[in-house]
Coordinates of C-alpha atoms in Angstrom, one line a residue:
M1 CA 186.0 154.8 160.3
R2 CA 186.6 157.6 162.9
I3 CA 186.8 161.2 163.2
A4 CA 190.3 162.3 163.0
Q5 CA 189.9 166.0 163.2
L6 CA 187.1 168.7 163.9
F7 CA 187.4 172.3 162.8
V8 CA 185.4 175.4 163.3
H9 CA 185.9 178.6 161.3
P10 CA 184.5 181.4 163.7
I11 CA 185.0 184.0 160.8
K12 CA 184.3 183.3 157.2
S13 CA 187.4 183.0 155.2
C14 CA 189.9 183.6 158.5
A15 CA 191.9 180.9 160.0
G16 CA 190.2 177.8 161.4
V17 CA 190.5 176.4 164.8
A18 CA 191.0 172.6 165.4
V19 CA 188.8 171.4 168.3
D20 CA 188.4 168.3 170.2
E21 CA 184.7 168.6 170.2
A22 CA 182.0 170.7 168.6
A23 CA 178.4 171.2 169.2
L24 CA 176.1 170.6 166.4
I25 CA 173.1 173.2 165.9
D26 CA 170.8 173.5 162.9
T27 CA 173.2 175.7 160.8
G28 CA 176.2 173.3 161.4
F29 CA 178.8 173.6 164.1
E30 CA 178.3 176.3 166.9
Y31 CA 180.4 179.2 166.0
D32 CA 181.4 177.9 162.4
R33 CA 181.1 180.8 159.8
E34 CA 178.9 182.7 162.5
W35 CA 180.9 186.0 161.6
M36 CA 181.7 187.2 158.4
V37 CA 183.9 190.4 156.9
V38 CA 182.0 192.6 154.7
G39 CA 182.4 195.8 152.7
R40 CA 181.8 199.0 154.7
D41 CA 179.4 200.7 152.1
D42 CA 177.8 197.5 150.6
G43 CA 177.6 194.7 153.0
E44 CA 179.2 192.2 150.3
F45 CA 181.4 189.4 151.8
V46 CA 185.0 189.6 151.3
S47 CA 187.3 186.3 151.4
Q48 CA 190.7 184.9 150.7
R49 CA 190.1 185.0 147.2
E50 CA 190.5 188.7 146.8
L51 CA 192.2 189.2 150.4
P52 CA 194.6 186.4 150.9
R53 CA 195.9 188.1 154.1
M54 CA 192.7 187.0 155.9
A55 CA 194.5 183.7 156.4
L56 CA 196.7 185.4 158.9
I57 CA 193.6 186.5 161.1
R58 CA 193.5 183.7 163.6
P59 CA 190.8 183.2 166.2
T60 CA 190.8 181.7 169.6
L61 CA 187.4 180.7 171.1
R62 CA 187.3 181.2 174.9
A63 CA 184.2 180.6 177.4
S64 CA 182.9 184.2 176.7
D65 CA 184.8 185.7 174.3
L66 CA 186.4 185.3 170.6
V67 CA 190.0 186.5 170.4
L68 CA 191.5 187.7 167.1
R69 CA 195.1 187.8 166.4
A70 CA 197.0 189.1 163.3
P71 CA 200.6 190.0 162.6
G72 CA 201.4 193.6 163.6
M73 CA 198.0 194.0 165.4
L74 CA 196.8 194.2 169.1
A75 CA 194.5 191.6 170.0
L76 CA 190.7 192.1 169.5
H77 CA 188.3 190.6 171.9
L78 CA 184.9 189.9 170.7
Q79 CA 182.2 189.2 173.4
L80 CA 180.1 186.2 172.5
D81 CA 176.9 187.7 173.9
T82 CA 177.4 191.0 172.6
V83 CA 176.4 192.9 169.0
E84 CA 176.2 196.3 168.5
G85 CA 173.7 197.1 165.7
E86 CA 171.7 195.8 163.1
C87 CA 173.0 195.5 159.4
R88 CA 172.1 194.1 156.1
V89 CA 174.7 191.6 154.2
R90 CA 175.2 189.6 151.3
V91 CA 176.9 186.3 150.7
W92 CA 176.7 185.0 147.3
D93 CA 173.0 185.2 146.1
D94 CA 171.7 185.7 149.5
E95 CA 170.8 189.0 151.1
L96 CA 169.9 188.7 154.8
D97 CA 169.6 190.6 158.1
A98 CA 172.6 190.4 160.3
F99 CA 174.2 192.3 163.3
D100 CA 177.1 194.7 163.3
M101 CA 180.0 194.2 165.6
G102 CA 180.9 197.7 166.0
D103 CA 183.3 200.4 165.1
L104 CA 186.5 198.8 167.0
A105 CA 186.2 195.8 165.1
A106 CA 185.5 197.4 161.8
Q107 CA 188.8 199.5 162.2
W108 CA 190.6 196.5 163.3
F109 CA 189.9 194.7 160.0
S110 CA 190.1 197.8 158.1
D111 CA 193.6 198.5 159.2
F112 CA 194.9 194.9 158.7
L113 CA 193.3 194.2 155.4
G114 CA 193.7 197.7 153.9
R115 CA 190.3 198.6 152.8
P116 CA 187.1 200.1 154.6
L117 CA 185.4 197.1 156.3
R118 CA 182.9 195.9 159.0
L119 CA 182.4 192.5 160.8
A120 CA 179.0 191.2 160.9
R121 CA 177.4 188.4 162.9
F122 CA 174.7 186.0 161.8
D123 CA 171.3 186.4 163.0
P124 CA 169.9 183.1 164.4
D125 CA 166.5 184.2 163.5
A126 CA 167.4 184.7 159.9
V127 CA 166.9 181.7 157.5
R128 CA 169.1 180.9 154.8
L129 CA 169.0 177.6 153.2
A130 CA 171.3 175.3 151.2
K131 CA 170.4 174.8 147.5
A132 CA 167.3 172.5 147.0
Q133 CA 168.8 171.3 143.8
W134 CA 171.2 169.4 146.1
T135 CA 169.4 168.7 149.1
G136 CA 165.9 167.7 147.7
S137 CA 163.3 167.8 150.3
I138 CA 165.6 168.6 153.1
E139 CA 165.5 172.1 154.4
A140 CA 169.0 172.5 155.6
R141 CA 169.6 175.9 157.2
T142 CA 173.4 177.4 157.2
A143 CA 175.0 180.6 158.5
F144 CA 177.6 182.3 156.5
A145 CA 179.4 179.1 155.1
D146 CA 179.4 179.2 151.1
G147 CA 176.3 177.0 151.0
F148 CA 176.2 174.0 153.4
P149 CA 176.3 173.4 156.9
L150 CA 179.0 171.1 157.0
L151 CA 182.1 170.2 154.9
V152 CA 183.5 166.4 155.1
T153 CA 187.0 165.3 153.9
S154 CA 189.3 162.5 154.6
T155 CA 192.8 161.8 155.6
A156 CA 193.1 159.4 152.4
S157 CA 192.2 162.1 150.2
L158 CA 195.0 164.7 151.6
E159 CA 197.6 161.8 151.4
E160 CA 196.8 161.3 147.7
L161 CA 197.0 164.9 146.9
N162 CA 200.4 165.0 148.9
R163 CA 201.7 162.1 147.1
R164 CA 201.2 163.7 143.7
L165 CA 202.5 167.0 145.0
A166 CA 205.7 165.6 146.1
A167 CA 206.2 163.6 142.6
Q168 CA 206.3 166.9 141.1
G169 CA 208.7 168.4 143.6
H170 CA 206.2 170.4 145.8
D171 CA 205.8 170.6 149.3
A172 CA 203.1 168.8 151.1
V173 CA 199.9 170.8 152.3
T174 CA 198.0 170.5 155.4
M175 CA 194.1 170.1 155.8
Q176 CA 193.5 173.4 156.8
R177 CA 193.8 174.8 153.3
F178 CA 190.6 172.8 152.4
R179 CA 188.5 174.4 155.4
P180 CA 186.7 171.2 156.4
N181 CA 184.6 170.5 159.5
I182 CA 184.9 166.8 159.9
V183 CA 188.1 164.9 158.6
L184 CA 187.4 161.1 158.6
D185 CA 190.2 158.4 159.3
G186 CA 189.8 155.0 157.9
V187 CA 188.2 155.5 154.5
D188 CA 189.8 153.2 152.5
D189 CA 190.5 154.9 149.3
A190 CA 191.3 158.5 148.3
H191 CA 188.2 160.6 148.0
G192 CA 186.4 157.7 149.3
E193 CA 183.7 160.4 150.7
D194 CA 182.6 160.9 147.3
F195 CA 180.5 157.6 147.7
I196 CA 179.0 158.1 151.2
D197 CA 175.4 158.9 151.2
T198 CA 174.7 159.2 154.9
L199 CA 177.2 159.2 157.5
T200 CA 176.4 158.1 161.3
L201 CA 179.0 159.6 163.9
E202 CA 178.8 158.5 167.4
S203 CA 178.7 161.0 170.1
P204 CA 178.1 161.2 174.0
D205 CA 174.7 162.2 173.3
G206 CA 173.6 159.6 170.8
P207 CA 174.2 159.3 167.1
V208 CA 174.4 162.1 164.8
V209 CA 173.5 161.3 161.1
I210 CA 174.5 163.6 158.3
K211 CA 173.9 163.2 154.5
L212 CA 176.8 164.1 152.0
V213 CA 174.9 166.0 149.3
K214 CA 177.4 167.8 146.8
P215 CA 181.1 167.7 145.8
C216 CA 182.9 170.9 147.2
G217 CA 184.2 172.9 144.1
R218 CA 187.4 174.4 144.6
C219 CA 188.3 178.1 144.1
T220 CA 191.8 179.6 144.7
I221 CA 191.8 179.4 148.5
P222 CA 193.3 176.1 148.9
D223 CA 196.5 177.4 147.0
V224 CA 196.8 180.2 149.8
D225 CA 199.4 179.1 152.3
P226 CA 197.6 179.3 155.7
A227 CA 200.9 180.1 157.3
S228 CA 202.2 183.1 155.3
A229 CA 199.2 184.1 153.1
V230 CA 201.3 183.4 150.1
Q231 CA 199.3 182.4 146.8
G232 CA 200.6 179.9 144.7
H233 CA 199.1 177.5 141.9
A234 CA 200.5 173.9 142.7
V235 CA 197.5 172.8 144.5
A236 CA 195.0 173.7 141.4
D237 CA 197.7 172.4 139.1
T238 CA 198.0 169.1 140.3
M239 CA 194.2 168.4 141.1
S240 CA 193.3 169.5 137.6
A241 CA 195.1 166.0 136.5
Y242 CA 192.5 163.9 138.7
R243 CA 189.6 165.9 140.4
V244 CA 187.8 167.4 137.6
E245 CA 184.0 166.8 138.8
P246 CA 181.3 166.7 135.6
R247 CA 178.6 167.0 138.5
I248 CA 179.7 170.6 139.4
E249 CA 180.4 172.0 135.8
G250 CA 183.9 170.7 135.6
A251 CA 185.1 172.2 138.9
L252 CA 188.0 170.6 141.0
A253 CA 186.6 168.9 143.9
F254 CA 187.8 168.0 147.2
G255 CA 185.5 166.8 150.2
Q256 CA 181.7 166.8 150.2
N257 CA 179.3 169.2 151.6
A258 CA 176.7 167.9 154.1
V259 CA 173.4 168.4 155.8
V260 CA 172.1 167.3 159.1
L261 CA 169.4 164.6 159.3
S262 CA 169.6 164.1 163.0
G263 CA 171.4 165.0 166.3
V264 CA 171.2 168.9 166.5
G265 CA 172.3 169.5 170.1
H266 CA 174.4 166.8 170.2
R267 CA 178.6 167.2 170.7
L268 CA 180.9 165.4 168.4
R269 CA 184.4 164.4 169.5
V270 CA 187.7 163.7 167.8
G271 CA 188.3 159.8 167.8
A272 CA 184.6 159.0 167.8
S273 CA 183.7 156.1 165.5
A274 CA 181.6 156.6 162.2
R275 CA 180.0 154.2 159.8
A276 CA 178.7 154.9 156.4
E277 CA 175.9 154.1 154.1
L278 CA 177.2 153.9 150.5
R279 CA 175.8 155.3 147.2
F280 CA 176.6 153.6 143.9
D281 CA 175.1 156.4 141.4

């Protein structure tokens, strides 16, 4: 197998960035889900589930800043080495200390999304762990991702979904709807990643080893068109015929959540080779 695509999603639930290489840190990819939009008064995270227009916020990572663009808005520049205060945020069941990105960023998001919001940044001193129910003895840190450091999918899985969508008269969809970090090419069967236990990925710095621990249950976000933010239902309707996953209470599954076993500090590159050890449980 090989790495077909790499994605970083700097702001939770906003558009992702396709990259040629990504640095692995102990919470996943550097800058992935490192910022998060939260309610102004309660610090609770918001997402495309309730605000599909977040899909239209497109980040660009540069050497010293993160540039955000959205329809009808002037570009917002956020310095990578600057925060403006402390705050308390909540992401699912976890409450943790974070940094506030200031009034200008808060106003920008509030204006575009139409409610009082602020932008928070993950505090690298905060410890947020993936659920031990799935990781066992591995203490896997994560930033503002839903629950795990990395998400792995395959081109074969997307091809199968698009084949089924076409058979029902629907347009093909892109991998961006599923918001992965690592996309594999060369997986023999659709959803073959479901059977991978550990994945060894080559990098210029030495091998990176990750463990695939949990099927990724899907909400309404894959039915949000990333180009228009229009919400449909064709993806979920189609997946319901063949991707119901009993291990996650009958949710629709696409891709596998993963944790890092070794290789923190290494950089992964598109085109790098990968090999898998399978599980058969």
